[in-house]
Amino acid sequence: MNWKRKDILGLQNLSAEEIRLILDTAVPMKEILGRAIKKVPTLRGRTVVTLFYEPSTRTRTSFELAAKYLSADSVNLSTSTSSVVKGETLKDTARTLAAMGADVVVLRHPMAGAPNLLARTIPAAVINAGDGAHEHPTQALLDMFTVREKMGELAGLNVAIIGDILHSRVARSNIWGFTKMGARVRICGPATMIPPEIEAMGVQVCTRMEEALDGADVVMMLRIQLERQQQGLFPSIREYARLFGLNRKRLALARPGALVMHPGPMNRGVEISPEVADGVNSVINEQVTNGVAVRMALLYLLGGGGMPDA
Amino acid sequence: MHKLLLKGGRVVDPQAGEIFAADILIVEGRIAAIGPGLEAGECAVMDVAGKLVAPGLIDMHVHFREPGFEAKETIASGSRAAARGGFTAVACMPNTDPVADNRAVITYIKNRAEEAGLVKVYPIAALTRGSRGEELTEMADLKEAGAVALSDDGHPVASAAVMRRAMQYARMVGLPVISHCEEPTLSAGGVMHEGYMSTVLGLPGIPAAAEEIMVARDIILSEYTGCPLHIAHVSTSGSVRLIREAKARGVPVTAEVTPHHFTLTDRAVADYNTSTKVNPPLRTEEDVAALKEALADGTIDVIATDHAPHTLEEKDVEYQLAPFGLVGLETALGLVWTELVIPGVLSPVEAIRKLTVNPARILGLKEGVLKVGADADITIIDPELTEVVDPATFASKGRNTPFSGRRLQGLPVATIVKGRVVYNRDLAVIA
């Protein structure tokens, strides 16, 4: 199939074919990453702007490296949230970038729907690098790429996503992505962090971790933000770790060889024990590498470059 | 002597509950005669054949933003929007700057409305000073100055003790209390209905319980104090149930619903269009069905718009940053006809009753009826006329409507206030 979309705003509206195309395109990109000289001329002369209204060294660096490996010019613009409220609007900032000739704008924003607003405003391609509690499509794509690489197929797998589902854009994008590809998804977390009517997204909801882990092929742990305790969403870190932390004993409930994933950064000893984070099942570091490959694939598809020099 | 004859129309009498063919003669701003085949000698004649001639519509819930937020709307621009929407009278909420919590602001609003000279504008005064939910306003003085009701509208009174005192005092003074029911700790931070759509969109939700808890509280206080309570913009099936039960028990409670709440669901938020951001939020299909049922069985007395204009710049931002509110005056009648009358939820008479007699009764106004001797406040409706909503044509300064591009049927074609035509959509007047 041919790529037709201008933007990547989320996985909710992508078809299984489109997701497959992105994952397939990431395969030769990953091969480039394995070379001694990691640079191809694919996007020479194209400009990628990363516009981050929320700090995220990891995602921003991943996009910037992806752009550089494809020979695009990349510029980073980091803005604090307060400036959104006080000063220039997102639309004005975006129009300025478009007027300066940006071909692709990668947006990270604390508010859901901000990339949709941007995509409606400017002719440049917009990639959602995480918007509020809405979606984080590139994270989910790199997660799916990693699982596919290890397991061969996504269809039929049991995926458990555990933690703060309510605030997690990673969880939402992964739910759309994995269910579209034929996997079964279970979510688990404190009852206060399970958003209403999420079953209608096609997932099974568990509040006991043992239930979520039973027979899981993939265990995806989410980062718990410690300030949620102040908001009264759970009573203590201690109790959270006791009920929803992944340790070796609990991991034994999953299938042998189950993959352990985490979008990072981790609270070691809270949602995941160090022995599991660094254990044989963990693919956490590979997720990071694959993130660059998947983002190269997206920039390639959206940036309108030539075929990669494979 | 100024005379106008409305000839050949069908008169809607919401009091008697009937529609009959009759002409109406207006002399010096008052209705002089209603009857078939009126002859008036030398007189301007408006041919209203095929049209419905209704009492002037009353919108008991608008925000005209003046004083303080004139970039959003003024009393003059709001009055033009009301006239264009078929409304001859409106009641405006006190959340201006300064808040309408004293005689000076009430008087100012009345004077500005007089200067605009289009529709009747009845101010609603604040229930508590600055709408801060702490001290009571000088309700007797406010009533004397012209306030027709009391409400802190967008700032619901959080303290049950303050609300109780306010209702006791309001009852003594003889003003109804209008309550925007929202439990603030449950709604805090929310921007849309809490449910499947908020989960998918990742937007913070406002649960139905936030409204229902306050509806329950205020009904209990109304029952306890005997103060007439009007519940603004009911949006959930749970609220409907509570109001229905309270009415059956004889609690002096009335309620209103907005056209957007009986037309749209939270699915309209799907593309983050900030014109769908309203408070209370757009709810679910089940809630919409309950609202329609409540309109039909009389649990909901009034249709009001909660007309809330904002500037383009304020709404053209991220969903969470945008202010709540949409403009409603110029789409209200078309939505009532298209969504309620044509599908048979309400008869034309029942629909008109909820836009005239009922709000007038709740606010203690003499308007809302067609009878000899009354002010000639009249709305002429073409039930067959259709139009696609185009916000660019609005008389309101606000363009924030989620109905842009929607085809509506059943529209106002002329609005007459005290015998003067303040809006006329090309109806021929033969002098």
XYZ file of C-alpha atoms in Angstrom:
741
model
C 0.000 0.000 0.000
C 0.993 3.621 -0.429
C 1.181 6.085 2.426
C -1.512 8.762 2.087
C -1.740 10.536 5.416
C -0.381 13.993 6.103
C -0.095 13.511 9.859
C 0.299 10.910 12.598
C -2.017 12.044 15.363
C -2.773 8.710 16.987
C -3.323 5.027 16.385
C -7.087 5.178 16.870
C -7.569 6.216 13.269
C -4.798 4.185 11.632
C -5.732 0.940 9.920
C -3.951 -2.349 10.552
C -2.473 -2.038 7.031
C -1.046 1.375 7.801
C 0.444 0.131 11.053
C 1.957 -2.842 9.221
C 3.457 -0.518 6.604
C 5.095 1.608 9.297
C 6.497 -1.450 11.072
C 7.748 -2.909 7.774
C 9.381 0.404 6.874
C 11.147 0.444 10.248
C 12.939 -2.832 9.444
C 15.437 -1.364 6.905
C 15.728 1.703 9.133
C 16.917 -0.470 11.983
C 19.475 -1.981 9.644
C 20.845 1.511 9.022
C 21.224 1.974 12.775
C 23.465 -1.086 12.860
C 25.933 0.386 10.402
C 29.209 2.019 11.334
C 28.132 5.173 9.491
C 24.496 5.748 10.340
C 23.487 8.226 7.702
C 21.512 8.061 4.488
C 20.610 10.981 2.227
C 16.898 10.175 2.150
C 15.559 13.416 3.625
C 18.334 15.786 2.558
C 16.992 19.315 2.295
C 13.975 18.598 4.481
C 13.424 20.312 7.791
C 12.091 18.641 10.909
C 11.150 20.771 13.903
C 10.653 19.197 17.300
C 8.300 21.419 19.283
C 8.209 20.346 22.912
C 5.914 22.003 25.426
C 6.780 19.345 27.967
C 10.234 18.134 28.911
C 11.205 14.781 27.422
C 14.858 14.229 26.684
C 14.308 10.682 25.560
C 11.595 11.176 22.941
C 13.049 14.437 21.650
C 16.539 12.973 21.233
C 15.107 9.921 19.537
C 13.288 12.084 16.961
C 16.308 14.326 16.441
C 18.633 11.397 15.836
C 16.079 9.815 13.502
C 15.969 13.042 11.499
C 19.762 13.351 11.405
C 20.304 9.733 10.315
C 18.026 10.496 7.364
C 19.990 13.727 6.645
C 17.109 16.057 7.442
C 17.880 19.344 9.135
C 16.417 19.305 12.597
C 15.702 22.114 14.988
C 14.445 21.851 18.505
C 12.141 24.309 20.160
C 11.387 23.667 23.802
C 8.790 25.826 25.470
C 7.437 25.669 28.954
C 3.735 25.151 29.441
C 3.352 28.499 31.159
C 4.242 30.356 27.981
C 1.280 28.698 26.292
C -1.041 30.144 28.869
C 0.656 33.531 29.009
C 1.859 34.407 25.604
C 1.924 33.219 22.045
C -0.674 30.656 21.152
C 0.194 27.232 19.816
C -1.349 28.160 16.484
C 0.788 31.281 16.148
C 3.961 29.377 17.006
C 3.038 26.728 14.481
C 2.290 29.257 11.757
C 5.683 30.830 12.354
C 7.408 27.466 11.988
C 5.427 26.702 8.858
C 6.369 30.099 7.418
C 10.021 29.280 8.077
C 9.639 26.206 5.928
C 9.299 23.314 8.352
C 8.270 20.147 6.515
C 7.526 18.055 9.581
C 6.604 19.298 13.045
C 6.946 16.863 15.920
C 4.777 18.056 18.803
C 4.854 17.086 22.465
C 2.173 18.889 24.440
C 0.591 18.503 27.879
C -2.920 18.917 26.483
C -4.900 16.299 24.628
C -5.830 17.280 21.098
C -3.081 19.893 20.634
C -1.614 17.991 17.620
C -5.081 17.854 16.032
C -5.302 21.636 16.332
C -1.846 22.002 14.828
C -2.556 19.640 11.948
C -5.650 21.646 11.042
C -3.627 24.872 11.070
C -0.461 24.231 9.083
C 0.382 22.491 5.833
C 3.423 20.730 7.345
C 3.135 17.124 8.467
C 2.453 16.822 12.190
C 3.640 13.922 14.326
C 2.141 13.562 17.770
C 4.973 12.894 20.212
C 2.548 12.639 23.134
C -0.443 14.846 23.947
C -1.805 14.903 27.456
C -3.561 11.669 28.299
C -4.628 11.154 24.686
C -2.101 9.287 22.540
C 1.591 8.603 22.126
C 1.542 6.800 18.797
C 5.297 6.564 18.190
C 5.817 4.905 21.574
C 3.136 2.327 20.788
C 4.590 1.717 17.323
C 8.037 1.103 18.762
C 6.502 -1.204 21.361
C 4.725 -3.163 18.640
C 7.879 -3.233 16.528
C 9.821 -4.646 19.478
C 7.222 -7.304 20.222
C 6.955 -8.284 16.565
C 10.732 -8.569 16.318
C 10.816 -10.900 19.326
C 7.595 -12.853 18.837
C 7.167 -12.794 15.078
C 3.437 -12.047 15.145
C 1.221 -9.766 17.186
C -2.045 -11.569 16.495
C -3.082 -13.880 19.301
C -0.693 -12.522 21.905
C -1.802 -11.658 25.432
C -0.615 -8.199 26.393
C -0.909 -6.900 29.965
C -0.595 -3.153 30.538
C -0.160 -2.280 34.196
C -0.159 1.001 36.088
C -1.742 4.447 35.816
C -4.019 3.839 32.840
C -6.081 6.982 33.524
C -3.272 9.390 32.687
C -1.400 7.211 30.212
C -1.272 8.137 26.539
C 1.121 5.204 26.084
C -1.579 2.816 27.303
C -4.225 4.285 24.990
C -2.054 4.119 21.878
C -0.940 0.595 22.714
C -4.536 -0.512 23.270
C -5.549 0.778 19.826
C -2.434 -0.617 18.177
C -2.286 -4.083 19.698
C -6.039 -4.753 19.435
C -5.999 -3.687 15.782
C -3.208 -6.162 15.125
C -5.209 -8.984 16.721
C -3.668 -9.149 20.184
C -5.708 -9.423 23.394
C -5.090 -6.610 25.839
C -5.675 -6.621 29.576
C -5.209 -3.518 31.640
C -4.578 -3.388 35.348
C -4.081 -0.709 37.949
C -5.626 0.889 41.019
C -9.407 1.359 40.566
C -8.841 5.127 40.859
C -6.594 5.018 37.801
C -8.836 3.036 35.472
C -10.735 5.472 33.237
C -14.490 4.979 32.831
C -15.892 2.707 30.141
C -12.451 1.704 28.896
C -13.781 -1.826 28.262
C -15.462 -0.358 25.193
C -11.976 0.114 23.705
C -11.826 -3.675 23.523
C -9.805 -4.475 26.629
C -10.319 -6.566 29.706
C -9.991 -4.682 33.005
C -8.340 -6.297 36.046
C -7.619 -4.791 39.433
C -5.533 -7.742 40.606
C -2.150 -8.049 39.019
C -2.159 -11.825 39.233
C -5.193 -11.906 36.985
C -3.585 -9.559 34.455
C -0.321 -11.507 34.363
C -1.840 -14.960 34.021
C -0.598 -16.319 30.707
C 0.652 -12.947 29.451
C 3.104 -12.898 26.528
C 3.948 -9.242 27.029
C 3.987 -7.321 30.313
C 4.048 -3.592 29.817
C 4.683 -1.598 32.967
C 3.805 2.103 33.100
C 5.576 4.788 35.032
C 3.709 5.893 38.141
C 3.973 9.599 38.768
C 4.657 9.971 42.430
C 2.652 13.208 42.704
C -0.523 11.218 41.998
C -0.354 10.164 45.626
C -0.806 13.802 46.632
C -3.898 13.894 44.446
C -5.305 11.099 46.530
C -5.305 8.514 43.757
C -3.510 5.905 45.855
C -2.609 5.811 49.536
C 1.166 5.331 49.450
C 4.095 4.343 47.268
C 4.589 1.368 49.542
C 1.080 0.063 48.935
C 1.299 0.812 45.203
C 4.516 -1.183 44.907
C 3.010 -4.009 46.932
C -0.128 -4.261 44.770
C 1.096 -3.219 41.325
C 4.877 -3.626 41.278
C 6.380 -6.232 38.956
C 8.852 -8.534 40.644
C 10.339 -11.899 39.767
C 7.712 -13.852 41.649
C 4.847 -12.135 39.904
C 6.532 -12.367 36.507
C 6.525 -16.147 36.949
C 2.744 -16.019 36.440
C 3.262 -14.882 32.856
C 4.206 -17.228 30.012
C 7.803 -18.439 30.064
C 9.826 -16.015 27.974
C 7.283 -13.219 28.320
C 8.622 -9.819 27.358
C 8.929 -7.114 30.002
C 8.546 -3.585 28.667
C 8.604 -0.079 30.098
C 8.390 3.229 28.223
C 10.807 4.808 30.689
C 11.971 6.510 32.717
C 11.505 3.838 35.390
C 10.894 4.176 39.119
C 13.009 1.199 40.057
C 11.668 -0.544 43.119
C 8.218 0.995 42.674
C 6.501 -0.227 39.515
C 9.336 -2.559 38.579
C 11.994 -4.302 40.635
C 15.613 -3.845 39.471
C 16.050 -7.579 38.994
C 13.178 -7.662 36.513
C 14.136 -4.395 34.800
C 17.593 -5.796 34.108
C 16.559 -9.441 33.790
C 16.524 -11.732 30.785
C 12.899 -10.981 29.920
C 13.468 -7.244 29.750
C 13.518 -5.595 26.321
C 13.579 -2.085 27.744
C 16.868 -1.072 26.113
C 15.821 -2.516 22.763
C 12.683 -0.408 22.944
C 14.899 2.664 22.962
C 16.875 1.563 19.900
C 13.731 0.565 18.060
C 12.263 3.958 18.867
C 14.799 5.581 16.591
C 14.079 3.105 13.786
C 10.315 3.586 14.011
C 10.661 7.363 14.065
C 12.938 7.194 11.017
C 10.209 5.196 9.284
C 7.587 7.810 10.120
C 9.748 10.735 9.053
C 10.474 8.875 5.849
C 6.796 8.184 5.142
C 5.607 11.659 6.071
C 8.637 13.574 4.835
C 8.177 12.360 1.297
C 11.765 11.238 0.797
C 13.077 8.734 -1.721
C 13.540 5.046 -0.971
C 15.978 4.421 1.870
C 19.463 3.505 0.773
C 19.196 -0.001 2.177
C -51.974 56.400 15.752
C -49.538 53.539 14.983
C -51.333 50.404 13.872
C -50.153 47.062 12.498
C -52.364 44.208 11.346
C -50.937 40.662 11.201
C -53.124 39.054 8.582
C -53.813 35.450 7.710
C -51.633 33.654 10.242
C -52.306 30.817 12.633
C -52.176 32.037 16.214
C -50.453 29.849 18.797
C -52.016 30.262 22.223
C -49.876 28.331 24.690
C -52.143 29.210 27.607
C -55.253 27.743 26.025
C -53.125 25.087 24.358
C -54.463 25.637 20.862
C -53.657 26.941 17.420
C -56.338 28.776 15.438
C -56.603 30.976 12.368
C -56.880 34.625 13.359
C -55.605 38.087 12.594
C -54.018 40.244 15.237
C -54.398 43.998 15.375
C -51.733 45.977 17.174
C -52.445 49.538 18.209
C -49.876 51.735 19.957
C -47.716 48.768 20.948
C -50.536 46.724 22.438
C -52.716 43.940 21.155
C -56.047 45.576 20.304
C -57.883 42.648 18.773
C -57.485 38.955 17.960
C -59.972 37.391 15.626
C -60.809 36.215 12.148
C -61.099 38.648 9.261
C -60.100 41.802 11.125
C -60.353 45.024 9.161
C -58.437 47.976 10.425
C -58.989 50.682 7.888
C -55.839 52.745 7.290
C -53.159 50.516 8.703
C -49.875 48.783 7.946
C -50.541 45.129 7.137
C -48.122 42.242 7.467
C -49.079 39.218 5.440
C -48.386 36.222 7.672
C -50.276 33.589 5.705
C -48.813 30.142 6.315
C -46.953 31.353 9.373
C -47.405 30.708 13.072
C -48.016 33.781 15.207
C -46.736 33.076 18.715
C -46.253 35.118 21.853
C -42.761 36.625 21.872
C -40.211 33.997 22.869
C -38.460 34.434 26.209
C -34.954 33.134 26.854
C -34.465 33.042 30.594
C -30.753 32.218 30.444
C -28.338 34.359 28.420
C -24.944 35.970 28.980
C -24.673 39.441 27.490
C -21.185 40.088 28.930
C -21.703 43.782 29.526
C -20.334 45.392 31.647
C -16.802 44.067 31.536
C -16.462 41.703 28.595
C -17.710 43.818 25.701
C -15.351 42.110 23.241
C -17.449 38.945 23.658
C -20.877 40.589 23.469
C -22.640 43.803 24.402
C -26.196 44.315 25.481
C -26.806 45.875 22.045
C -25.257 43.002 20.042
C -26.911 40.454 22.296
C -30.246 42.183 21.803
C -29.800 42.013 18.036
C -29.007 38.306 18.288
C -32.089 37.776 20.456
C -34.312 39.628 17.978
C -32.882 37.630 15.089
C -33.517 34.422 17.012
C -37.167 35.314 17.576
C -36.795 36.315 21.224
C -38.618 39.385 22.498
C -37.309 39.114 26.052
C -34.247 37.662 27.717
C -32.982 37.316 31.260
C -29.255 37.881 31.554
C -26.973 36.234 34.079
C -24.975 38.349 36.542
C -21.444 37.053 35.812
C -20.293 40.369 34.392
C -17.397 42.483 35.637
C -18.367 43.964 38.022
C -20.761 41.220 39.021
C -24.425 42.247 38.982
C -24.664 42.073 42.762
C -25.731 45.668 43.434
C -28.305 48.196 42.296
C -25.830 50.174 40.174
C -25.053 47.275 37.827
C -28.704 46.213 37.554
C -29.638 49.781 36.660
C -26.779 50.016 34.183
C -27.932 46.866 32.402
C -31.493 48.145 32.178
C -30.334 51.490 30.830
C -28.107 49.885 28.203
C -30.970 47.635 27.139
C -33.228 50.671 26.863
C -30.644 52.402 24.658
C -30.337 49.330 22.449
C -34.102 49.526 22.153
C -34.739 46.104 20.672
C -35.801 43.385 23.085
C -36.708 43.396 26.764
C -33.736 42.588 28.950
C -34.417 41.381 32.494
C -31.376 41.243 34.747
C -30.768 38.300 37.055
C -28.859 39.393 40.142
C -26.148 37.517 41.984
C -27.210 35.371 44.904
C -24.056 36.145 46.872
C -21.725 39.133 46.746
C -19.265 38.819 43.874
C -20.785 35.359 43.324
C -18.210 34.209 45.838
C -20.653 32.005 47.707
C -20.105 33.730 51.062
C -22.356 36.710 51.882
C -25.887 37.311 50.638
C -26.606 40.174 48.264
C -29.124 42.912 49.115
C -31.908 40.959 47.510
C -34.751 43.338 48.298
C -32.851 46.278 46.841
C -31.933 44.256 43.772
C -35.549 43.280 43.237
C -36.610 46.888 43.523
C -33.950 47.828 40.945
C -35.431 45.325 38.497
C -33.812 41.946 39.102
C -36.207 39.095 38.295
C -34.287 36.194 39.826
C -31.143 35.369 41.767
C -28.285 33.150 40.654
C -24.552 32.689 40.975
C -24.830 30.687 37.742
C -21.332 29.653 36.667
C -20.105 29.811 40.268
C -22.329 27.330 42.078
C -22.644 27.969 45.791
C -20.432 25.303 47.323
C -21.560 25.778 50.911
C -24.878 24.163 51.713
C -25.235 26.509 54.693
C -24.906 29.619 52.502
C -27.314 28.151 49.967
C -29.850 27.457 52.693
C -29.700 31.041 54.014
C -29.845 32.447 50.489
C -32.962 30.451 49.723
C -34.649 31.407 52.987
C -33.952 35.078 52.287
C -34.891 34.882 48.599
C -38.214 33.331 49.504
C -38.932 36.171 51.891
C -38.082 38.720 49.198
C -40.103 36.849 46.602
C -37.452 36.051 44.016
C -36.779 32.612 42.558
C -33.322 31.088 42.874
C -31.743 29.701 39.723
C -29.116 27.076 40.394
C -26.266 25.920 38.179
C -25.855 22.521 39.785
C -22.247 21.445 39.971
C -20.343 19.957 42.872
C -17.037 21.771 42.389
C -14.686 19.190 43.895
C -16.058 16.532 41.553
C -15.971 18.688 38.433
C -12.607 20.329 39.148
C -10.332 20.317 36.110
C -12.901 18.567 33.928
C -13.602 19.811 30.415
C -16.086 17.276 29.022
C -18.459 14.533 30.140
C -16.664 11.737 31.954
C -17.246 8.522 30.060
C -16.036 6.541 27.086
C -15.287 9.624 24.968
C -13.229 11.356 27.671
C -11.314 8.103 28.118
C -10.535 7.851 24.411
C -9.759 11.535 23.956
C -7.661 11.733 27.115
C -9.511 14.797 28.347
C -10.337 15.270 32.036
C -13.975 14.404 32.669
C -16.880 15.898 34.588
C -18.969 13.025 35.941
C -22.759 13.145 35.836
C -22.607 12.761 39.621
C -21.136 16.276 39.908
C -24.440 17.680 38.654
C -26.756 15.200 40.318
C -25.355 15.647 43.824
C -26.095 19.378 43.657
C -29.523 18.862 42.108
C -30.317 16.587 45.041
C -28.931 19.056 47.583
C -30.767 22.035 46.165
C -34.044 20.130 45.892
C -33.718 19.171 49.557
C -33.032 22.816 50.457
C -35.950 24.005 48.335
C -38.216 21.570 50.128
C -36.857 22.671 53.490
C -37.018 26.431 52.890
C -40.016 26.552 50.553
C -38.038 28.714 48.138
C -38.892 28.274 44.455
C -35.874 26.675 42.808
C -35.181 26.677 39.099
C -32.528 24.246 37.912
C -30.568 25.629 35.004
C -29.418 23.582 32.007
C -30.227 20.068 33.193
C -27.977 17.623 31.378
C -28.205 14.137 32.902
C -30.787 11.403 33.212
C -30.082 11.252 36.947
C -30.975 14.938 37.362
C -34.186 14.363 35.439
C -35.114 11.527 37.778
C -34.468 13.658 40.871
C -36.530 16.568 39.497
C -39.384 14.289 38.478
C -39.534 12.782 41.975
C -39.336 16.203 43.628
C -42.170 17.586 41.498
C -44.298 14.573 42.356
C -43.727 15.369 46.042
C -44.785 18.967 45.467
C -41.383 20.636 45.872
C -41.475 24.082 44.175
C -38.863 23.133 41.597
C -38.718 23.913 37.880
C -36.083 23.113 35.298
C -34.698 24.089 31.928
C -32.797 22.354 29.163
C -30.718 23.899 26.379
C -31.017 23.063 22.676
C -27.425 21.820 22.624
C -28.032 19.382 25.446
C -31.071 17.832 23.761
C -29.351 17.742 20.359
C -25.707 16.757 20.816
C -23.813 14.078 22.717
C -20.221 13.944 23.889
C -19.369 12.312 20.569
C -19.397 15.835 19.143
C -16.158 16.485 21.053
C -14.318 13.853 18.978
C -12.276 16.297 16.894
C -11.566 18.644 19.808
C -13.803 21.398 18.384
C -13.833 23.920 21.241
C -17.365 25.042 20.327
C -18.474 21.779 21.935
C -16.910 22.797 25.253
C -19.820 23.758 27.467
C -20.656 23.538 31.136
C -22.453 21.309 31.966
C -20.832 19.217 29.259
C -22.553 17.432 26.391
C -23.602 14.053 27.767
C -24.504 10.638 26.355
C -27.281 9.336 24.109
C -29.041 7.943 27.160
C -29.024 11.397 28.762
C -30.334 13.045 25.586
C -33.166 10.516 25.474
C -33.985 11.242 29.127
C -34.025 14.996 28.467
C -36.452 14.542 25.579
C -38.681 12.346 27.691
C -38.596 14.973 30.453
C -39.543 17.684 27.973
C -42.453 15.587 26.770
C -43.800 14.669 30.211
C -43.421 18.174 31.627
C -40.607 17.429 34.069
C -38.613 20.066 32.202
C -40.577 23.301 31.993
C -38.378 25.565 29.917
C -36.065 25.635 26.939
C -33.315 28.223 27.456
C -30.143 28.747 25.473
C -27.390 29.570 27.999
C -26.153 31.825 25.162
C -22.465 32.268 26.078
C -20.465 34.188 23.504
C -16.660 34.210 23.470
C -14.177 35.784 21.098
C -12.648 33.772 18.288
C -9.181 34.050 19.840
C -10.365 32.663 23.170
C -11.863 29.587 21.530
C -9.157 29.020 18.922
C -6.808 27.212 21.320
C -6.197 23.806 22.862
C -9.456 22.254 24.131
C -8.418 22.409 27.771
C -7.515 26.098 27.527
C -10.727 27.230 25.841
C -13.489 28.824 27.934
C -16.808 26.999 28.357
C -19.813 28.161 26.367
C -21.507 28.388 23.006
C -23.863 30.878 21.381
C -27.465 29.794 21.188
C -29.899 32.618 20.532
C -29.857 32.410 16.756
C -30.103 28.634 16.432
C -32.501 27.891 19.301
C -35.875 27.943 17.561
C -34.552 26.021 14.560
C -33.163 23.329 16.868
C -36.404 23.150 18.854
C -38.366 22.682 15.640
C -35.937 20.313 13.936
C -35.084 18.155 16.937
C -38.315 18.241 18.953
C -41.353 19.406 17.005
C -40.805 17.677 13.648
C -39.935 14.294 15.237
C -42.989 14.633 17.508
C -41.279 14.953 20.889
C -43.265 18.136 21.498
C -46.304 19.555 19.763
C -45.850 23.083 18.383
C -47.976 24.430 21.260
C -45.968 22.580 23.902
C -42.700 23.786 22.390
C -43.933 27.380 22.368
C -45.152 27.010 25.955
C -41.643 26.117 27.090
C -40.321 29.199 25.314
C -42.980 31.672 26.525
C -45.546 31.096 29.299
C -43.360 28.849 31.430
C -40.265 31.075 31.663
C -42.553 34.090 32.215
C -44.319 32.296 35.057
C -41.057 31.290 36.734
C -39.633 34.812 36.537
C -42.927 36.475 37.436
C -43.198 38.338 34.127
C -46.446 39.450 32.531
C -45.125 38.492 29.083
C -45.451 35.210 27.267
C -49.117 35.369 26.304
C -51.205 36.763 23.461
C -54.222 38.625 24.790
C -55.987 41.868 24.176
C -54.431 44.682 26.177
C -51.046 42.975 26.570
C -47.805 44.313 25.102
C -47.616 43.268 21.470
C -44.568 41.008 21.866
C -44.912 38.545 19.040
C -42.747 36.049 17.200
C -43.714 34.945 13.716
C -42.470 31.509 12.776
C -42.281 29.853 9.391
C -42.479 26.139 10.215
C -41.504 25.149 6.669
C -38.519 27.433 6.186
C -35.129 25.715 6.206
C -31.662 27.191 6.441
C -28.093 26.000 6.890
C -26.485 27.563 9.964
C -23.757 30.014 8.981
C -22.104 31.692 11.979
C -20.827 34.478 9.699
C -24.389 35.774 9.498
C -24.914 35.906 13.286
C -25.857 39.198 14.883
C -24.133 38.031 18.056
C -20.455 38.873 18.367
C -19.937 35.217 19.263
C -19.301 32.692 16.502
C -18.767 29.756 18.835
C -21.411 27.318 17.679
C -21.104 23.577 17.097
C -24.056 23.769 14.681
C -22.252 25.445 11.805
C -23.341 23.746 8.593
C -26.373 22.042 10.160
C -29.672 22.373 8.278
C -32.503 23.586 10.484
C -36.205 23.822 9.788
C -38.740 26.064 11.512
C -37.304 29.534 11.839
C -38.349 32.939 13.105
C -39.219 35.314 10.278
C -40.242 38.360 12.300
C -39.906 39.567 15.860
C -42.171 42.267 17.230
C -41.579 43.989 20.563
C -44.272 46.337 21.869
C -45.696 46.545 18.390
C -42.405 47.469 16.784
C -40.834 45.118 14.243
C -37.273 44.558 15.542
C -36.466 41.760 13.121
C -38.001 41.047 9.771
C -36.793 38.372 7.416
C -38.346 39.874 4.295
C -42.004 39.577 5.218
C -43.888 42.096 3.099
C -45.430 44.973 5.032
C -48.006 46.886 3.088
C -48.331 50.360 4.463
